[in-house]
XYZ file of C-alpha atoms in Angstrom:
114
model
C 89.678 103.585 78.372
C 90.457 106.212 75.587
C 93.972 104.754 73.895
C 94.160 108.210 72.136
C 94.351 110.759 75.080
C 96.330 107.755 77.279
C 99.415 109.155 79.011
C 97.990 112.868 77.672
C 98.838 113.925 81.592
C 101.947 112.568 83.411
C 104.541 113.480 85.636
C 107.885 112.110 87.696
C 108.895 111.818 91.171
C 111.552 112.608 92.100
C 114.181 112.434 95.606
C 117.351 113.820 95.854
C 116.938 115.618 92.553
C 116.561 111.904 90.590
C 113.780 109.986 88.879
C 111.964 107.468 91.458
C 109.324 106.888 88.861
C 107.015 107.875 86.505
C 103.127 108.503 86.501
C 100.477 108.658 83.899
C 96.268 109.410 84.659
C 93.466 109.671 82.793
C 89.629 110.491 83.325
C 87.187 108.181 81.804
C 83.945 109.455 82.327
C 83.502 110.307 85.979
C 86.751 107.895 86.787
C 90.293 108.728 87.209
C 92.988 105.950 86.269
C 96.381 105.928 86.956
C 99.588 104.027 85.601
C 102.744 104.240 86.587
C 106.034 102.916 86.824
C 108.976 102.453 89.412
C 112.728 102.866 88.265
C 114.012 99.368 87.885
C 117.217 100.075 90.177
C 114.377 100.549 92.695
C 112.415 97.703 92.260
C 112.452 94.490 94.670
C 113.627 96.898 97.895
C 110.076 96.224 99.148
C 108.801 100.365 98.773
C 106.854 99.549 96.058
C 103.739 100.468 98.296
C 105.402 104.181 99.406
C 105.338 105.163 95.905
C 102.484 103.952 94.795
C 100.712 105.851 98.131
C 102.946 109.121 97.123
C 101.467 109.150 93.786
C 98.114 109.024 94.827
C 98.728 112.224 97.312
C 100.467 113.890 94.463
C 97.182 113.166 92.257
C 94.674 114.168 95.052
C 96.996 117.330 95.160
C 97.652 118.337 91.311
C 94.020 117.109 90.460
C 91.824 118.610 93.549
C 90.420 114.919 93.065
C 89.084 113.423 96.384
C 86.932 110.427 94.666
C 87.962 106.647 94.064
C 91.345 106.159 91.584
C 91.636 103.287 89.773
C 94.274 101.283 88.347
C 94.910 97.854 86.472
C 97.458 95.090 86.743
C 98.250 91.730 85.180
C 96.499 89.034 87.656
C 100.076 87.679 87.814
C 101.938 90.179 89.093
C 102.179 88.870 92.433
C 104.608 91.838 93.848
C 102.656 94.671 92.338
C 99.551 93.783 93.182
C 100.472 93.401 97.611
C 102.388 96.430 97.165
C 98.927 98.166 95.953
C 97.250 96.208 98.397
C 99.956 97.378 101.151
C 99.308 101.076 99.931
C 95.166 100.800 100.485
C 94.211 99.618 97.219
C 91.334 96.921 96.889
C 90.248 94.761 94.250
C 87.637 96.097 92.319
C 86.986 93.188 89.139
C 88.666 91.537 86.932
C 88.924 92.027 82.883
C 90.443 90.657 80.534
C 92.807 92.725 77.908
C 96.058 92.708 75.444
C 99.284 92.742 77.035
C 101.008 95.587 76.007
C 102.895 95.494 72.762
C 101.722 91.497 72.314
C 98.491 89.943 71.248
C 98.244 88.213 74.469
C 95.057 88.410 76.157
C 96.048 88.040 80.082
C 93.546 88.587 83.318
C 93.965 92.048 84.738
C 93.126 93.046 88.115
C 90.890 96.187 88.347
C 91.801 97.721 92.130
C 90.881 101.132 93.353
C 91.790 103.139 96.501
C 88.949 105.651 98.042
């Protein structure tokens, strides 16, 4: 992925007029990748998967995209990775990359939803 245009198109959801989370994506190529990230107050209530599947209807919306997203997560983040799963996501591959802001090198799940 291009670490220079990362982030380059984001938005926030948002209930009730207040920040649920945030989203970032970003085509590579033909692909579109997403990040994002839940509020931490919201975290652990187990809708983890209903914001994950309203970002990806507010991408297919803002984008006009209709093809494969993809996005990646640390191999041991249990949680996140069966709320993606809960949402429609599949596992795609694994790679292996720096955890943010370390020098760790860590597994990372690559899963996608069609």
């Amino acid at each position: 992925m291009n670490k220079e245009t990362w982030g380059t198109e984001q938005f926030c959801l948002l209930e009730n007029n207040e920040i649920v989370g945030c989203v970032s994506c970003q085509f590579e190529s033909d692909k579109l990748w997403i990040g994002w990230s839940l509020c931490p107050n919201l975290c652990g209530r187990r809708t983890g998967h209903l914001f994950a599947i309203k970002c990806v209807e507010q991408i297919r919306k803002q984008k006009r995209y209709n093809k494969e997203i993809y996005l990646r997560v640390a191999a041991s983040n249990i949680r996140a990775i069966k709320a993606y799963q809960k949402a429609g996501f599949i596992f795609s591959g694994i790679i292996q990359d720096e955890v943010a802001y370390t020098n760790d090198i860590e597994d990372f799940f690559i899963m996608k939803i069609e």
